[in-house]
Amino acid sequence: TFQRQLQQSDCQNVLMKKVFDTHMLFLQINQSAAALKHVFAALRLFVGKFPSAFFQGQADLCGSLCYEVLKCCNHRSRSTQTEASALLYFFMRKNFEFNKQKSIVRSHLQLIKAVSQLIADAGIGGSRFQHSLAIINNFANGDKQMKNVNFPAEVKDLTKRIRTVLMATAQMKEHEKDPEMLVDLQYSLANSYASTPELRRTWLESMAKIHARNGDLSEAAMCYIHIAALIAEYLKRKGLFSMGWPAFLSITPNIK
């Protein structure tokens, strides 16, 4: 009924955000497996109808969807895991088609970011989650229409990277009673994403949470200053802020 209004400004509008948030609410509040089946069907329809809401302009909607659906990949119910994995595969495929079969760069970035956040928030990564990753890989292997393009390879690369993040966090779990070692591992993970500022920021935020939990407030503040400097540098390159990271040198020389 409101398709014209929803498609205004390439689907980047207030009404689209409200409709999307209503869909997300069904995933944020506990539902029965039967209800979730219908939610996933509705989301498939929604993504199919309004791909530019997710794969163009701001990445907020894409990031929120990845976060909530990934959470369902860790669900107790096997049918919900399968449905969530199928939706994620469909989502990546739509991204690939939207980009004229070039890449799934946005969903790749947002999924890794969501995994990084979920590790801190919900402790994902056990056998249930691994099972969901295997389902996504099976979809990629069995998709006949995608056999002659690089989409299956991109999906495999993504699931491999997710497993790398999970392995690093499994190491962190072993050292959770040793805050220094734990933060050290987090720091090396943040550094491994130096070329992807958005993910580096995600891990720095995760580090700040651990520091704050341990009462190490100056260390937590250092993480937030680094996040601010990353954003300042980004704004400088966009021509929106003149100073970039040196703006924070008066607070700490460590910002270099």
PDB file of C-alpha atoms in Angstrom:
ATOM      1  CA  THR A   1       0.000   0.000   0.000  1.00  0.00           C
ATOM      2  CA  PHE A   2       2.796   2.458   0.885  1.00  0.00           C
ATOM      3  CA  GLN A   3       5.347   1.221  -1.641  1.00  0.00           C
ATOM      4  CA  ARG A   4       5.826   4.658  -3.274  1.00  0.00           C
ATOM      5  CA  GLN A   5       6.476   6.365   0.096  1.00  0.00           C
ATOM      6  CA  LEU A   6       8.804   3.561   1.202  1.00  0.00           C
ATOM      7  CA  GLN A   7      10.872   3.882  -1.984  1.00  0.00           C
ATOM      8  CA  GLN A   8      11.414   7.633  -1.631  1.00  0.00           C
ATOM      9  CA  SER A   9      15.079   8.786  -1.480  1.00  0.00           C
ATOM     10  CA  ASP A  10      16.272   5.288  -2.491  1.00  0.00           C
ATOM     11  CA  CYS A  11      14.446   3.761   0.507  1.00  0.00           C
ATOM     12  CA  GLN A  12      16.393   5.992   2.934  1.00  0.00           C
ATOM     13  CA  ASN A  13      13.451   7.565   4.754  1.00  0.00           C
ATOM     14  CA  VAL A  14      11.686   7.705   8.134  1.00  0.00           C
ATOM     15  CA  LEU A  15       8.771   5.460   7.119  1.00  0.00           C
ATOM     16  CA  MET A  16      11.150   2.738   5.887  1.00  0.00           C
ATOM     17  CA  LYS A  17      12.996   2.864   9.228  1.00  0.00           C
ATOM     18  CA  LYS A  18       9.702   2.470  11.148  1.00  0.00           C
ATOM     19  CA  VAL A  19       8.539  -0.491   9.025  1.00  0.00           C
ATOM     20  CA  PHE A  20      11.976  -2.109   9.327  1.00  0.00           C
ATOM     21  CA  ASP A  21      12.115  -1.576  13.123  1.00  0.00           C
ATOM     22  CA  THR A  22       8.708  -3.267  13.434  1.00  0.00           C
ATOM     23  CA  HIS A  23      10.068  -6.307  11.584  1.00  0.00           C
ATOM     24  CA  MET A  24      13.127  -6.337  13.857  1.00  0.00           C
ATOM     25  CA  LEU A  25      10.965  -6.171  16.976  1.00  0.00           C
ATOM     26  CA  PHE A  26       9.702  -9.687  16.202  1.00  0.00           C
ATOM     27  CA  LEU A  27      13.301 -10.952  16.416  1.00  0.00           C
ATOM     28  CA  GLN A  28      14.155  -8.922  19.529  1.00  0.00           C
ATOM     29  CA  ILE A  29      11.247 -10.293  21.588  1.00  0.00           C
ATOM     30  CA  ASN A  30      11.132 -14.056  22.211  1.00  0.00           C
ATOM     31  CA  GLN A  31       8.817 -15.846  19.756  1.00  0.00           C
ATOM     32  CA  SER A  32       7.801 -19.452  19.191  1.00  0.00           C
ATOM     33  CA  ALA A  33       9.598 -21.335  16.396  1.00  0.00           C
ATOM     34  CA  ALA A  34       6.297 -21.374  14.459  1.00  0.00           C
ATOM     35  CA  ALA A  35       5.969 -17.575  14.662  1.00  0.00           C
ATOM     36  CA  LEU A  36       9.619 -17.070  13.684  1.00  0.00           C
ATOM     37  CA  LYS A  37       9.046 -19.083  10.502  1.00  0.00           C
ATOM     38  CA  HIS A  38       6.557 -16.425   9.373  1.00  0.00           C
ATOM     39  CA  VAL A  39       8.887 -13.599  10.467  1.00  0.00           C
ATOM     40  CA  PHE A  40      11.690 -14.989   8.275  1.00  0.00           C
ATOM     41  CA  ALA A  41       9.289 -15.342   5.333  1.00  0.00           C
ATOM     42  CA  ALA A  42       8.180 -11.708   5.815  1.00  0.00           C
ATOM     43  CA  LEU A  43      11.823 -10.570   5.958  1.00  0.00           C
ATOM     44  CA  ARG A  44      12.694 -12.459   2.746  1.00  0.00           C
ATOM     45  CA  LEU A  45       9.831 -10.664   1.029  1.00  0.00           C
ATOM     46  CA  PHE A  46      10.897  -7.323   2.522  1.00  0.00           C
ATOM     47  CA  VAL A  47      14.557  -7.648   1.406  1.00  0.00           C
ATOM     48  CA  GLY A  48      13.453  -8.875  -2.029  1.00  0.00           C
ATOM     49  CA  LYS A  49      11.140  -5.894  -2.477  1.00  0.00           C
ATOM     50  CA  PHE A  50      13.383  -3.131  -1.083  1.00  0.00           C
ATOM     51  CA  PRO A  51      17.039  -4.161  -1.665  1.00  0.00           C
ATOM     52  CA  SER A  52      18.289  -0.548  -1.917  1.00  0.00           C
ATOM     53  CA  ALA A  53      17.226   0.029   1.724  1.00  0.00           C
ATOM     54  CA  PHE A  54      19.986  -2.420   2.704  1.00  0.00           C
ATOM     55  CA  PHE A  55      22.637  -2.186  -0.022  1.00  0.00           C
ATOM     56  CA  GLN A  56      22.718   1.556  -0.773  1.00  0.00           C
ATOM     57  CA  GLY A  57      23.247   4.697   1.306  1.00  0.00           C
ATOM     58  CA  GLN A  58      23.575   4.281   5.088  1.00  0.00           C
ATOM     59  CA  ALA A  59      24.451   0.786   6.347  1.00  0.00           C
ATOM     60  CA  ASP A  60      22.304   0.995   9.542  1.00  0.00           C
ATOM     61  CA  LEU A  61      19.453  -1.240   8.337  1.00  0.00           C
ATOM     62  CA  CYS A  62      21.855  -3.795   6.865  1.00  0.00           C
ATOM     63  CA  GLY A  63      23.842  -3.914  10.142  1.00  0.00           C
ATOM     64  CA  SER A  64      20.735  -4.308  12.334  1.00  0.00           C
ATOM     65  CA  LEU A  65      19.356  -7.124  10.180  1.00  0.00           C
ATOM     66  CA  CYS A  66      22.705  -8.989  10.202  1.00  0.00           C
ATOM     67  CA  TYR A  67      22.927  -8.652  14.011  1.00  0.00           C
ATOM     68  CA  GLU A  68      19.401  -9.948  14.749  1.00  0.00           C
ATOM     69  CA  VAL A  69      19.441 -12.789  12.198  1.00  0.00           C
ATOM     70  CA  LEU A  70      22.909 -13.956  13.288  1.00  0.00           C
ATOM     71  CA  LYS A  71      21.575 -14.117  16.840  1.00  0.00           C
ATOM     72  CA  CYS A  72      18.914 -16.548  15.550  1.00  0.00           C
ATOM     73  CA  CYS A  73      21.701 -18.705  14.034  1.00  0.00           C
ATOM     74  CA  ASN A  74      22.570 -19.523  17.651  1.00  0.00           C
ATOM     75  CA  HIS A  75      18.951 -20.435  18.530  1.00  0.00           C
ATOM     76  CA  ARG A  76      18.092 -23.638  20.439  1.00  0.00           C
ATOM     77  CA  SER A  77      15.600 -24.703  17.760  1.00  0.00           C
ATOM     78  CA  ARG A  78      17.188 -26.447  14.739  1.00  0.00           C
ATOM     79  CA  SER A  79      14.390 -25.229  12.440  1.00  0.00           C
ATOM     80  CA  THR A  80      15.011 -21.610  13.509  1.00  0.00           C
ATOM     81  CA  GLN A  81      18.765 -22.039  12.900  1.00  0.00           C
ATOM     82  CA  THR A  82      18.041 -23.360   9.392  1.00  0.00           C
ATOM     83  CA  GLU A  83      15.548 -20.574   8.629  1.00  0.00           C
ATOM     84  CA  ALA A  84      17.985 -17.892   9.861  1.00  0.00           C
ATOM     85  CA  SER A  85      20.856 -19.394   7.822  1.00  0.00           C
ATOM     86  CA  ALA A  86      18.642 -19.524   4.708  1.00  0.00           C
ATOM     87  CA  LEU A  87      17.672 -15.870   5.188  1.00  0.00           C
ATOM     88  CA  LEU A  88      21.329 -14.825   5.551  1.00  0.00           C
ATOM     89  CA  TYR A  89      22.269 -16.730   2.401  1.00  0.00           C
ATOM     90  CA  PHE A  90      19.350 -15.092   0.534  1.00  0.00           C
ATOM     91  CA  PHE A  91      20.465 -11.703   1.891  1.00  0.00           C
ATOM     92  CA  MET A  92      24.053 -12.157   0.640  1.00  0.00           C
ATOM     93  CA  ARG A  93      22.799 -13.348  -2.727  1.00  0.00           C
ATOM     94  CA  LYS A  94      20.558 -10.282  -3.050  1.00  0.00           C
ATOM     95  CA  ASN A  95      23.579  -8.100  -2.210  1.00  0.00           C
ATOM     96  CA  PHE A  96      25.585  -9.823  -4.958  1.00  0.00           C
ATOM     97  CA  GLU A  97      22.787  -9.320  -7.514  1.00  0.00           C
ATOM     98  CA  PHE A  98      22.297  -5.700  -6.417  1.00  0.00           C
ATOM     99  CA  ASN A  99      26.030  -5.059  -7.023  1.00  0.00           C
ATOM    100  CA  LYS A 100      25.700  -6.425 -10.584  1.00  0.00           C
ATOM    101  CA  GLN A 101      27.408  -9.685  -9.560  1.00  0.00           C
ATOM    102  CA  LYS A 102      30.615  -7.953  -8.483  1.00  0.00           C
ATOM    103  CA  SER A 103      30.820  -8.485  -4.698  1.00  0.00           C
ATOM    104  CA  ILE A 104      29.033  -8.783  -1.344  1.00  0.00           C
ATOM    105  CA  VAL A 105      31.233  -6.194   0.296  1.00  0.00           C
ATOM    106  CA  ARG A 106      28.504  -4.553   2.408  1.00  0.00           C
ATOM    107  CA  SER A 107      26.921  -7.717   3.825  1.00  0.00           C
ATOM    108  CA  HIS A 108      30.437  -9.165   4.367  1.00  0.00           C
ATOM    109  CA  LEU A 109      31.505  -6.153   6.440  1.00  0.00           C
ATOM    110  CA  GLN A 110      28.237  -5.898   8.389  1.00  0.00           C
ATOM    111  CA  LEU A 111      28.170  -9.648   9.179  1.00  0.00           C
ATOM    112  CA  ILE A 112      31.751  -9.645  10.518  1.00  0.00           C
ATOM    113  CA  LYS A 113      30.914  -6.539  12.525  1.00  0.00           C
ATOM    114  CA  ALA A 114      27.755  -8.181  13.911  1.00  0.00           C
ATOM    115  CA  VAL A 115      29.693 -11.350  14.851  1.00  0.00           C
ATOM    116  CA  SER A 116      32.265  -9.204  16.670  1.00  0.00           C
ATOM    117  CA  GLN A 117      29.480  -7.423  18.603  1.00  0.00           C
ATOM    118  CA  LEU A 118      27.576 -10.637  19.372  1.00  0.00           C
ATOM    119  CA  ILE A 119      30.651 -12.276  20.852  1.00  0.00           C
ATOM    120  CA  ALA A 120      30.755  -9.487  23.429  1.00  0.00           C
ATOM    121  CA  ASP A 121      26.951  -9.264  23.890  1.00  0.00           C
ATOM    122  CA  ALA A 122      25.598 -12.812  23.592  1.00  0.00           C
ATOM    123  CA  GLY A 123      28.597 -15.162  23.697  1.00  0.00           C
ATOM    124  CA  ILE A 124      27.918 -16.867  20.341  1.00  0.00           C
ATOM    125  CA  GLY A 125      30.307 -19.351  18.752  1.00  0.00           C
ATOM    126  CA  GLY A 126      29.341 -22.822  20.017  1.00  0.00           C
ATOM    127  CA  SER A 127      28.300 -25.895  18.010  1.00  0.00           C
ATOM    128  CA  ARG A 128      24.879 -24.396  17.183  1.00  0.00           C
ATOM    129  CA  PHE A 129      26.470 -21.402  15.493  1.00  0.00           C
ATOM    130  CA  GLN A 130      29.031 -23.581  13.676  1.00  0.00           C
ATOM    131  CA  HIS A 131      26.126 -25.717  12.401  1.00  0.00           C
ATOM    132  CA  SER A 132      24.505 -22.563  10.941  1.00  0.00           C
ATOM    133  CA  LEU A 133      27.758 -21.594   9.182  1.00  0.00           C
ATOM    134  CA  ALA A 134      27.896 -25.093   7.668  1.00  0.00           C
ATOM    135  CA  ILE A 135      24.302 -24.691   6.385  1.00  0.00           C
ATOM    136  CA  ILE A 136      25.243 -21.382   4.679  1.00  0.00           C
ATOM    137  CA  ASN A 137      28.249 -23.069   3.021  1.00  0.00           C
ATOM    138  CA  ASN A 138      26.033 -25.931   1.825  1.00  0.00           C
ATOM    139  CA  PHE A 139      23.652 -23.431   0.232  1.00  0.00           C
ATOM    140  CA  ALA A 140      26.611 -21.840  -1.589  1.00  0.00           C
ATOM    141  CA  ASN A 141      27.864 -25.240  -2.829  1.00  0.00           C
ATOM    142  CA  GLY A 142      24.432 -26.379  -4.028  1.00  0.00           C
ATOM    143  CA  ASP A 143      23.298 -23.161  -5.749  1.00  0.00           C
ATOM    144  CA  LYS A 144      23.356 -24.176  -9.441  1.00  0.00           C
ATOM    145  CA  GLN A 145      22.520 -20.668 -10.710  1.00  0.00           C
ATOM    146  CA  MET A 146      25.626 -19.266  -9.018  1.00  0.00           C
ATOM    147  CA  LYS A 147      28.048 -21.960 -10.190  1.00  0.00           C
ATOM    148  CA  ASN A 148      29.833 -19.856 -12.816  1.00  0.00           C
ATOM    149  CA  VAL A 149      30.306 -16.672 -10.785  1.00  0.00           C
ATOM    150  CA  ASN A 150      32.538 -15.931  -7.783  1.00  0.00           C
ATOM    151  CA  PHE A 151      29.624 -15.703  -5.309  1.00  0.00           C
ATOM    152  CA  PRO A 152      30.133 -19.177  -3.692  1.00  0.00           C
ATOM    153  CA  ALA A 153      33.834 -18.329  -3.165  1.00  0.00           C
ATOM    154  CA  GLU A 154      32.868 -15.024  -1.503  1.00  0.00           C
ATOM    155  CA  VAL A 155      30.442 -16.830   0.833  1.00  0.00           C
ATOM    156  CA  LYS A 156      33.131 -19.380   1.783  1.00  0.00           C
ATOM    157  CA  ASP A 157      35.650 -16.601   2.398  1.00  0.00           C
ATOM    158  CA  LEU A 158      33.148 -14.855   4.694  1.00  0.00           C
ATOM    159  CA  THR A 159      32.359 -17.988   6.748  1.00  0.00           C
ATOM    160  CA  LYS A 160      36.115 -18.688   6.999  1.00  0.00           C
ATOM    161  CA  ARG A 161      36.727 -15.174   8.349  1.00  0.00           C
ATOM    162  CA  ILE A 162      33.883 -15.569  10.845  1.00  0.00           C
ATOM    163  CA  ARG A 163      35.491 -18.815  12.067  1.00  0.00           C
ATOM    164  CA  THR A 164      38.842 -17.005  12.479  1.00  0.00           C
ATOM    165  CA  VAL A 165      37.155 -14.387  14.693  1.00  0.00           C
ATOM    166  CA  LEU A 166      35.462 -17.182  16.665  1.00  0.00           C
ATOM    167  CA  MET A 167      38.784 -19.016  17.154  1.00  0.00           C
ATOM    168  CA  ALA A 168      40.400 -15.828  18.436  1.00  0.00           C
ATOM    169  CA  THR A 169      37.542 -15.378  20.877  1.00  0.00           C
ATOM    170  CA  ALA A 170      37.764 -18.989  22.021  1.00  0.00           C
ATOM    171  CA  GLN A 171      41.339 -18.142  23.030  1.00  0.00           C
ATOM    172  CA  MET A 172      39.983 -15.125  24.869  1.00  0.00           C
ATOM    173  CA  LYS A 173      37.568 -17.354  26.742  1.00  0.00           C
ATOM    174  CA  GLU A 174      40.518 -19.412  28.043  1.00  0.00           C
ATOM    175  CA  HIS A 175      42.046 -16.223  29.453  1.00  0.00           C
ATOM    176  CA  GLU A 176      38.904 -14.547  30.785  1.00  0.00           C
ATOM    177  CA  LYS A 177      40.275 -14.748  34.341  1.00  0.00           C
ATOM    178  CA  ASP A 178      43.426 -12.957  33.182  1.00  0.00           C
ATOM    179  CA  PRO A 179      42.271  -9.449  32.171  1.00  0.00           C
ATOM    180  CA  GLU A 180      45.689  -8.354  30.829  1.00  0.00           C
ATOM    181  CA  MET A 181      46.015 -11.373  28.532  1.00  0.00           C
ATOM    182  CA  LEU A 182      42.383 -11.049  27.451  1.00  0.00           C
ATOM    183  CA  VAL A 183      42.783  -7.409  26.452  1.00  0.00           C
ATOM    184  CA  ASP A 184      46.062  -8.250  24.716  1.00  0.00           C
ATOM    185  CA  LEU A 185      44.224 -10.737  22.495  1.00  0.00           C
ATOM    186  CA  GLN A 186      41.480  -8.177  21.849  1.00  0.00           C
ATOM    187  CA  TYR A 187      44.100  -5.592  20.945  1.00  0.00           C
ATOM    188  CA  SER A 188      45.784  -7.864  18.389  1.00  0.00           C
ATOM    189  CA  LEU A 189      42.367  -8.630  16.879  1.00  0.00           C
ATOM    190  CA  ALA A 190      41.613  -4.882  16.659  1.00  0.00           C
ATOM    191  CA  ASN A 191      44.999  -4.339  14.968  1.00  0.00           C
ATOM    192  CA  SER A 192      44.314  -7.101  12.449  1.00  0.00           C
ATOM    193  CA  TYR A 193      41.434  -4.939  11.226  1.00  0.00           C
ATOM    194  CA  ALA A 194      43.566  -1.800  10.807  1.00  0.00           C
ATOM    195  CA  SER A 195      42.544  -1.666   7.131  1.00  0.00           C
ATOM    196  CA  THR A 196      38.819  -1.865   8.012  1.00  0.00           C
ATOM    197  CA  PRO A 197      38.133   1.054  10.384  1.00  0.00           C
ATOM    198  CA  GLU A 198      34.543  -0.009  11.071  1.00  0.00           C
ATOM    199  CA  LEU A 199      35.642  -3.405  12.427  1.00  0.00           C
ATOM    200  CA  ARG A 200      38.592  -1.898  14.278  1.00  0.00           C
ATOM    201  CA  ARG A 201      36.115   0.407  15.991  1.00  0.00           C
ATOM    202  CA  THR A 202      33.887  -2.571  16.907  1.00  0.00           C
ATOM    203  CA  TRP A 203      36.784  -4.359  18.622  1.00  0.00           C
ATOM    204  CA  LEU A 204      37.967  -1.216  20.371  1.00  0.00           C
ATOM    205  CA  GLU A 205      34.429  -0.797  21.761  1.00  0.00           C
ATOM    206  CA  SER A 206      34.506  -4.412  22.905  1.00  0.00           C
ATOM    207  CA  MET A 207      37.886  -3.779  24.603  1.00  0.00           C
ATOM    208  CA  ALA A 208      36.500  -0.662  26.307  1.00  0.00           C
ATOM    209  CA  LYS A 209      33.631  -2.746  27.767  1.00  0.00           C
ATOM    210  CA  ILE A 210      36.100  -5.229  29.293  1.00  0.00           C
ATOM    211  CA  HIS A 211      38.272  -2.428  30.712  1.00  0.00           C
ATOM    212  CA  ALA A 212      35.211  -0.712  32.222  1.00  0.00           C
ATOM    213  CA  ARG A 213      34.034  -4.038  33.725  1.00  0.00           C
ATOM    214  CA  ASN A 214      37.430  -4.448  35.386  1.00  0.00           C
ATOM    215  CA  GLY A 215      37.363  -0.866  36.680  1.00  0.00           C
ATOM    216  CA  ASP A 216      40.265   0.154  34.382  1.00  0.00           C
ATOM    217  CA  LEU A 217      38.680   3.450  33.403  1.00  0.00           C
ATOM    218  CA  SER A 218      41.712   5.222  31.961  1.00  0.00           C
ATOM    219  CA  GLU A 219      42.328   2.229  29.641  1.00  0.00           C
ATOM    220  CA  ALA A 220      38.653   2.282  28.593  1.00  0.00           C
ATOM    221  CA  ALA A 221      38.982   6.019  27.914  1.00  0.00           C
ATOM    222  CA  MET A 222      42.056   5.315  25.743  1.00  0.00           C
ATOM    223  CA  CYS A 223      39.950   2.935  23.599  1.00  0.00           C
ATOM    224  CA  TYR A 224      37.274   5.598  23.144  1.00  0.00           C
ATOM    225  CA  ILE A 225      39.876   8.247  22.214  1.00  0.00           C
ATOM    226  CA  HIS A 226      41.217   5.895  19.538  1.00  0.00           C
ATOM    227  CA  ILE A 227      37.666   5.405  18.216  1.00  0.00           C
ATOM    228  CA  ALA A 228      37.171   9.183  18.133  1.00  0.00           C
ATOM    229  CA  ALA A 229      40.501   9.599  16.282  1.00  0.00           C
ATOM    230  CA  LEU A 230      39.492   6.968  13.696  1.00  0.00           C
ATOM    231  CA  ILE A 231      36.255   8.863  13.062  1.00  0.00           C
ATOM    232  CA  ALA A 232      38.101  12.220  12.937  1.00  0.00           C
ATOM    233  CA  GLU A 233      40.523  10.801  10.348  1.00  0.00           C
ATOM    234  CA  TYR A 234      37.613   9.494   8.275  1.00  0.00           C
ATOM    235  CA  LEU A 235      35.892  12.917   8.419  1.00  0.00           C
ATOM    236  CA  LYS A 236      39.135  14.642   7.411  1.00  0.00           C
ATOM    237  CA  ARG A 237      39.432  12.430   4.319  1.00  0.00           C
ATOM    238  CA  LYS A 238      35.811  13.248   3.506  1.00  0.00           C
ATOM    239  CA  GLY A 239      36.678  16.961   3.785  1.00  0.00           C
ATOM    240  CA  LEU A 240      34.305  17.468   6.744  1.00  0.00           C
ATOM    241  CA  PHE A 241      36.882  18.083   9.524  1.00  0.00           C
ATOM    242  CA  SER A 242      40.217  19.849   9.170  1.00  0.00           C
ATOM    243  CA  MET A 243      42.395  18.184  11.836  1.00  0.00           C
ATOM    244  CA  GLY A 244      41.979  14.400  11.713  1.00  0.00           C
ATOM    245  CA  TRP A 245      43.676  12.307  14.402  1.00  0.00           C
ATOM    246  CA  PRO A 246      46.198  15.020  15.512  1.00  0.00           C
ATOM    247  CA  ALA A 247      43.214  16.771  17.172  1.00  0.00           C
ATOM    248  CA  PHE A 248      43.687  14.291  20.047  1.00  0.00           C
ATOM    249  CA  LEU A 249      47.471  14.690  20.502  1.00  0.00           C
ATOM    250  CA  SER A 250      46.935  17.123  23.382  1.00  0.00           C
ATOM    251  CA  ILE A 251      45.140  14.327  25.281  1.00  0.00           C
ATOM    252  CA  THR A 252      47.623  11.514  24.564  1.00  0.00           C
ATOM    253  CA  PRO A 253      50.726  11.025  22.353  1.00  0.00           C
ATOM    254  CA  ASN A 254      49.582   7.372  22.113  1.00  0.00           C
ATOM    255  CA  ILE A 255      47.088   8.451  19.458  1.00  0.00           C
ATOM    256  CA  LYS A 256      49.803   8.240  16.777  1.00  0.00           C
TER     257      LYS A 256
END
